[in-house]
PDB file of C-alpha atoms in Angstrom:
ATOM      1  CA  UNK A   1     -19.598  85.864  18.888  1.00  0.00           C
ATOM      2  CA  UNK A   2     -21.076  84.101  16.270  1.00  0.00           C
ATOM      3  CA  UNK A   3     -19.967  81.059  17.389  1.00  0.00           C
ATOM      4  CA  UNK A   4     -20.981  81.349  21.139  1.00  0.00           C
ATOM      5  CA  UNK A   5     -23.928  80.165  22.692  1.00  0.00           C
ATOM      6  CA  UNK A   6     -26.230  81.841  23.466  1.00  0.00           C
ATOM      7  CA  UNK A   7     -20.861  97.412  31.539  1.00  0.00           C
ATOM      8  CA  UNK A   8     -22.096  99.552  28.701  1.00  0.00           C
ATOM      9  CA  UNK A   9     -20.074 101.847  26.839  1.00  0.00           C
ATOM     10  CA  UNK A  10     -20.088 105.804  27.031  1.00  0.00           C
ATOM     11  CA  UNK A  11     -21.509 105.200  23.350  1.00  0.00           C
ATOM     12  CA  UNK A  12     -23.711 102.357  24.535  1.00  0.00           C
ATOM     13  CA  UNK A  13     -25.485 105.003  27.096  1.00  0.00           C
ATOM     14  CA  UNK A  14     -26.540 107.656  24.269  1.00  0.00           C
ATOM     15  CA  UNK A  15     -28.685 105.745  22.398  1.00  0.00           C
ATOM     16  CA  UNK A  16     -31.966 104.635  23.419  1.00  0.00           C
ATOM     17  CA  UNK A  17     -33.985 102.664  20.243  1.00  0.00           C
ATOM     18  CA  UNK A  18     -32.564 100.284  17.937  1.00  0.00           C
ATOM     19  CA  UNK A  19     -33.448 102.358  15.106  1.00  0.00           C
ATOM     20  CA  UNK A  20     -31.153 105.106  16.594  1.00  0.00           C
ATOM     21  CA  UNK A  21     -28.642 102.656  17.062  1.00  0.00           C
ATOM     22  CA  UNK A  22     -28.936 101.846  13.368  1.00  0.00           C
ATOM     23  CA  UNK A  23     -28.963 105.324  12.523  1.00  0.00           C
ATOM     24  CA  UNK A  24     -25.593 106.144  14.431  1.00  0.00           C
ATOM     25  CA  UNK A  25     -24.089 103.165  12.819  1.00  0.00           C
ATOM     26  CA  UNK A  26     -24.878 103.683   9.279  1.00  0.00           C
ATOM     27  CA  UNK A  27     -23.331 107.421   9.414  1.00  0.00           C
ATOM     28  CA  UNK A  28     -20.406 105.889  11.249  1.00  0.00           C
ATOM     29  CA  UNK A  29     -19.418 103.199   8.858  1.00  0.00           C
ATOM     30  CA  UNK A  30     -19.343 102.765   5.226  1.00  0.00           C
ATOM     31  CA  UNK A  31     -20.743  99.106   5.482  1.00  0.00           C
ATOM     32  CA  UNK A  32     -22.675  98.716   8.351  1.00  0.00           C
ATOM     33  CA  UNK A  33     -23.979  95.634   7.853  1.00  0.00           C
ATOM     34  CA  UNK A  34     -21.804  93.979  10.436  1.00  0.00           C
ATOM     35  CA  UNK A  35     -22.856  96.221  12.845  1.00  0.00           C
ATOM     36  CA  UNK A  36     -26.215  95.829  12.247  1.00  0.00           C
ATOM     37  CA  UNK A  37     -25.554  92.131  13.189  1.00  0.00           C
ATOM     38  CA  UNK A  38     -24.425  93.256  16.669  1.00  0.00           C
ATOM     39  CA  UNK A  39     -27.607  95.337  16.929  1.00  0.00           C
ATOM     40  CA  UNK A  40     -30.017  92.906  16.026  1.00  0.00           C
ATOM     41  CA  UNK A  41     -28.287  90.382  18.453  1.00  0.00           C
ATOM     42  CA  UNK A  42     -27.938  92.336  20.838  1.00  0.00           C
ATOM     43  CA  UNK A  43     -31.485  93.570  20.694  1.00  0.00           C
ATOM     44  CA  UNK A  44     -32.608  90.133  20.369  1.00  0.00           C
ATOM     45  CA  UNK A  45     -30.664  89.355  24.061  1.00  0.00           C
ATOM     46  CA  UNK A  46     -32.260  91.946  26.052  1.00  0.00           C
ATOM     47  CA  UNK A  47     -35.633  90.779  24.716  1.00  0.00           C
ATOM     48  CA  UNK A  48     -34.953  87.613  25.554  1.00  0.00           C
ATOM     49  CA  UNK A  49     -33.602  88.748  29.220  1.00  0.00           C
ATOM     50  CA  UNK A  50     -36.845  90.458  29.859  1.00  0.00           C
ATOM     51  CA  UNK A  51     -39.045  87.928  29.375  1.00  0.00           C
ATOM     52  CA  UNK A  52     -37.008  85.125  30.807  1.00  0.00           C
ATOM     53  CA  UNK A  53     -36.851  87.471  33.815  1.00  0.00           C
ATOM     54  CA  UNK A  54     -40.657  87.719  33.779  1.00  0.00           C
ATOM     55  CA  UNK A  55     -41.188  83.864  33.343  1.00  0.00           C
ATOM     56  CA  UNK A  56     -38.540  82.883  36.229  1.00  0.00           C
ATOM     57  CA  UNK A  57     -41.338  84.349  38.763  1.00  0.00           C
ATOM     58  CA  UNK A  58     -45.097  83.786  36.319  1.00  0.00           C
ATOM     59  CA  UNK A  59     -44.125  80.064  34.853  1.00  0.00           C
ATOM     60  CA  UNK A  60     -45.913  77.307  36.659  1.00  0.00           C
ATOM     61  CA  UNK A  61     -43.614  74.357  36.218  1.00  0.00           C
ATOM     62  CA  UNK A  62     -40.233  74.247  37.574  1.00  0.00           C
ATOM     63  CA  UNK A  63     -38.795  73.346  34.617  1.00  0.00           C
ATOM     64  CA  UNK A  64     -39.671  76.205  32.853  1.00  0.00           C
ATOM     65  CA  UNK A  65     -38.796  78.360  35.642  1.00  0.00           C
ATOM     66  CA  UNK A  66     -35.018  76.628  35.726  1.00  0.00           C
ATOM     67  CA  UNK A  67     -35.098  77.287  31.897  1.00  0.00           C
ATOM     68  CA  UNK A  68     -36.168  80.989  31.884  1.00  0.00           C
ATOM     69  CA  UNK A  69     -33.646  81.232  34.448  1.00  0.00           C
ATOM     70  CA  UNK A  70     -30.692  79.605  32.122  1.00  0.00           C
ATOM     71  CA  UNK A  71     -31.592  81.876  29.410  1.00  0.00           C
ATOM     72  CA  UNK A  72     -31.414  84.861  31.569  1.00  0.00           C
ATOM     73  CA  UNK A  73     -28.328  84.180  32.547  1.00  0.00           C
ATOM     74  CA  UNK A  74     -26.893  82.724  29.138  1.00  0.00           C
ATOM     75  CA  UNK A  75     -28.624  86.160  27.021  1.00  0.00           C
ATOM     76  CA  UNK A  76     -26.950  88.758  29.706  1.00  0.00           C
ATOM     77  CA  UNK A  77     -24.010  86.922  28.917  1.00  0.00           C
ATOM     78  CA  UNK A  78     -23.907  86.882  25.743  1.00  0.00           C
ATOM     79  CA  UNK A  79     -24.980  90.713  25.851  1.00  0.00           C
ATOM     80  CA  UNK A  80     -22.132  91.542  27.774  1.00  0.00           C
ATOM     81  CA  UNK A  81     -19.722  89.897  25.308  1.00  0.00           C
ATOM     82  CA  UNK A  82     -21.403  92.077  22.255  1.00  0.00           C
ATOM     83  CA  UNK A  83     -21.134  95.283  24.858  1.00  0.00           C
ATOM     84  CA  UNK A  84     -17.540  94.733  24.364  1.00  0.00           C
ATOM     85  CA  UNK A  85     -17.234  94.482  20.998  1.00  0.00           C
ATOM     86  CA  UNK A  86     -19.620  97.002  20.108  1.00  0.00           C
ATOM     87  CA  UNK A  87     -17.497  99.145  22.465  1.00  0.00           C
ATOM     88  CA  UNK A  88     -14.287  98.255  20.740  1.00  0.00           C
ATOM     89  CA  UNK A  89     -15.698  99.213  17.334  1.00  0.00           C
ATOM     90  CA  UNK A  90     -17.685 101.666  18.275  1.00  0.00           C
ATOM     91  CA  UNK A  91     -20.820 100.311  17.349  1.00  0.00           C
ATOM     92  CA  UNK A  92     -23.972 102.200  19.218  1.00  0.00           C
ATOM     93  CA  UNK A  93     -26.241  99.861  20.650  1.00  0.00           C
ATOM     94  CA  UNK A  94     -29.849 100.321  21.720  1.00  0.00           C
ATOM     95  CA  UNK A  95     -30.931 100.244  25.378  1.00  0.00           C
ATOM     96  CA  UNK A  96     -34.382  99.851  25.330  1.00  0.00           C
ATOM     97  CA  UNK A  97     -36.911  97.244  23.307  1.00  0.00           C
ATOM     98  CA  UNK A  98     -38.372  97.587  20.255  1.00  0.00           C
ATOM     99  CA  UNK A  99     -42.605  98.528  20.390  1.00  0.00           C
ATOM    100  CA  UNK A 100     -42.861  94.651  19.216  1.00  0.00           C
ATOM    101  CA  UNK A 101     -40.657  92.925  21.797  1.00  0.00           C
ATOM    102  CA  UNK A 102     -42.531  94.968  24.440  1.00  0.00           C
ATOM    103  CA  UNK A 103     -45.901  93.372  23.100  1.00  0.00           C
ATOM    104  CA  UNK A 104     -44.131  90.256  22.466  1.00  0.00           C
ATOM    105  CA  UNK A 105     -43.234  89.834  26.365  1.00  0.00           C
ATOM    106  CA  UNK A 106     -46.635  91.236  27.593  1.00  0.00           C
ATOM    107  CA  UNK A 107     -48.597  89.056  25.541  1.00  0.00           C
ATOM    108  CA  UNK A 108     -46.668  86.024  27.012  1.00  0.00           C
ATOM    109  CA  UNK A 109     -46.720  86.921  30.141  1.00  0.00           C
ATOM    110  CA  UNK A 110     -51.215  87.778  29.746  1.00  0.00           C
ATOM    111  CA  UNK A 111     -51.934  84.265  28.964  1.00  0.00           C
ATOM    112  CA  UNK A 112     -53.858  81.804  31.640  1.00  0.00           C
ATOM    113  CA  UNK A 113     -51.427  80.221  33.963  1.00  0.00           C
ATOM    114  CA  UNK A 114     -52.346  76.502  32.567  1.00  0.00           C
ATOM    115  CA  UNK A 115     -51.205  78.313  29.184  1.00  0.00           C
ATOM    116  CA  UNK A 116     -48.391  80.473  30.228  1.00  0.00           C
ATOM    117  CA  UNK A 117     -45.629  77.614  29.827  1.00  0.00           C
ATOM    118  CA  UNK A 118     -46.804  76.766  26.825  1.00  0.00           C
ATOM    119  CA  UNK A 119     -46.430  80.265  25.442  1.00  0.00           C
ATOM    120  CA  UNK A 120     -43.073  80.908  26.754  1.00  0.00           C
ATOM    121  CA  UNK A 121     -41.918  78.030  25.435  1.00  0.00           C
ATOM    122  CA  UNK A 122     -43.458  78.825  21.717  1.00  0.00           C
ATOM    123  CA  UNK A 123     -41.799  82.229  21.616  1.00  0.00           C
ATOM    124  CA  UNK A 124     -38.676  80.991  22.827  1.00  0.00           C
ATOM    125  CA  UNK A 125     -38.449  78.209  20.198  1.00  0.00           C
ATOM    126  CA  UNK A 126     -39.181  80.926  17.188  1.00  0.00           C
ATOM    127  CA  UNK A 127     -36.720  83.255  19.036  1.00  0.00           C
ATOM    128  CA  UNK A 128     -34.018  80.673  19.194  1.00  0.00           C
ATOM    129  CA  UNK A 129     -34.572  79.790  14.866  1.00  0.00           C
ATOM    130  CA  UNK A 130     -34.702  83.526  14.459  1.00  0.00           C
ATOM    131  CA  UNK A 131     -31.121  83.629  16.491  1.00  0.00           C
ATOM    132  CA  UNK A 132     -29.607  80.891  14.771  1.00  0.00           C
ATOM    133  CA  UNK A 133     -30.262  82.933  11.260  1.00  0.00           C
ATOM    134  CA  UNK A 134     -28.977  85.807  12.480  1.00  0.00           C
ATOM    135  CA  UNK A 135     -25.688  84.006  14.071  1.00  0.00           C
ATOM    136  CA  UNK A 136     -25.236  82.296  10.462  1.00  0.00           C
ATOM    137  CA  UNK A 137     -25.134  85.153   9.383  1.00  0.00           C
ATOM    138  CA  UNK A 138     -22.752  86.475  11.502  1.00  0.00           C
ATOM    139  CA  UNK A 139     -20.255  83.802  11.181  1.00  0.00           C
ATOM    140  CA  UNK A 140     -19.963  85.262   7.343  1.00  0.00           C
ATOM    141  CA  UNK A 141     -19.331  88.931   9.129  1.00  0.00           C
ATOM    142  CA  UNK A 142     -16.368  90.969   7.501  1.00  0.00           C
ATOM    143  CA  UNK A 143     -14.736  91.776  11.054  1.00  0.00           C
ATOM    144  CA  UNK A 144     -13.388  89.118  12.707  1.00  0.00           C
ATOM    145  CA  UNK A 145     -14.492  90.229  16.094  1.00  0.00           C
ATOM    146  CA  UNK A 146     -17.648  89.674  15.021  1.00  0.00           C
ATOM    147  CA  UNK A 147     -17.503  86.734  13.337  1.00  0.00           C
ATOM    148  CA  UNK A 148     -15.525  84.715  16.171  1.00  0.00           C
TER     149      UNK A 148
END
């Protein structure tokens, strides 16, 4: 996964915040730091989902439309792939966003319209760096369904 660019489990469906997710995890294994990998990634993707979703209707251009769009579609992706993982390892994953990626995507989407492009592009660019750290990171992951 690690390497890639950019149906939930029975487990999946119990857990609702990321921190429960963590939680569940860190009782379950004795290093959970590659699970916490999956978590944050996989956190990371819905966020990005939600607001892509929001910008392929509120962006002005086209461009950014056809791009919001593209990262929807690459993000759910890429969720799906973790989903299975996670489900093969058992690894509980949240199902809802984090209080800060709910700000986040409202205060994107509450911006002017001659600004809103802009703005979505901004976040995605520091969401994108903050991605590539975390998929560094991930290509040094014990488990080697993570890593790959």
């Amino acid at each position: 996964l690690a390497t890639a660019v950019f149906g939930a489990s029975s487990v999946m469906a119990q857990t609702n915040t990321k921190k429960e997710a963590d939680k569940r995890n860190d009782a379950k294994f004795e290093n959970a730091d590659d699970a916490e990998l999956l978590v944050k990634a996989y956190n990371s993707g819905m966020a990005e989902v939600k607001l892509a979703d929001r910008m392929k209707t509120r962006a002005v251009s086209a461009e950014v439309k056809a791009l919001a769009s593209k990262m929807s579609m690459q993000h759910s992706a890429m969720n799906a792939k973790i989903q299975e993982v996670a489900s093969k390892k058992n690894i509980s994953l949240p199902t809802q966003l984090t209080n800060d990626q709910v700000e986040d995507v409202a205060d994107v989407t509450k911006v002017s319209a001659t600004e809103i492009d802009m703005e979505y592009l901004d976040q995605l660019s520091d969401s994108h760096k903050k991605s590539i750290e975390l998929f560094e990171k991930g290509s040094k992951a014990t488990d080697l369904d993570i890593r790959d």
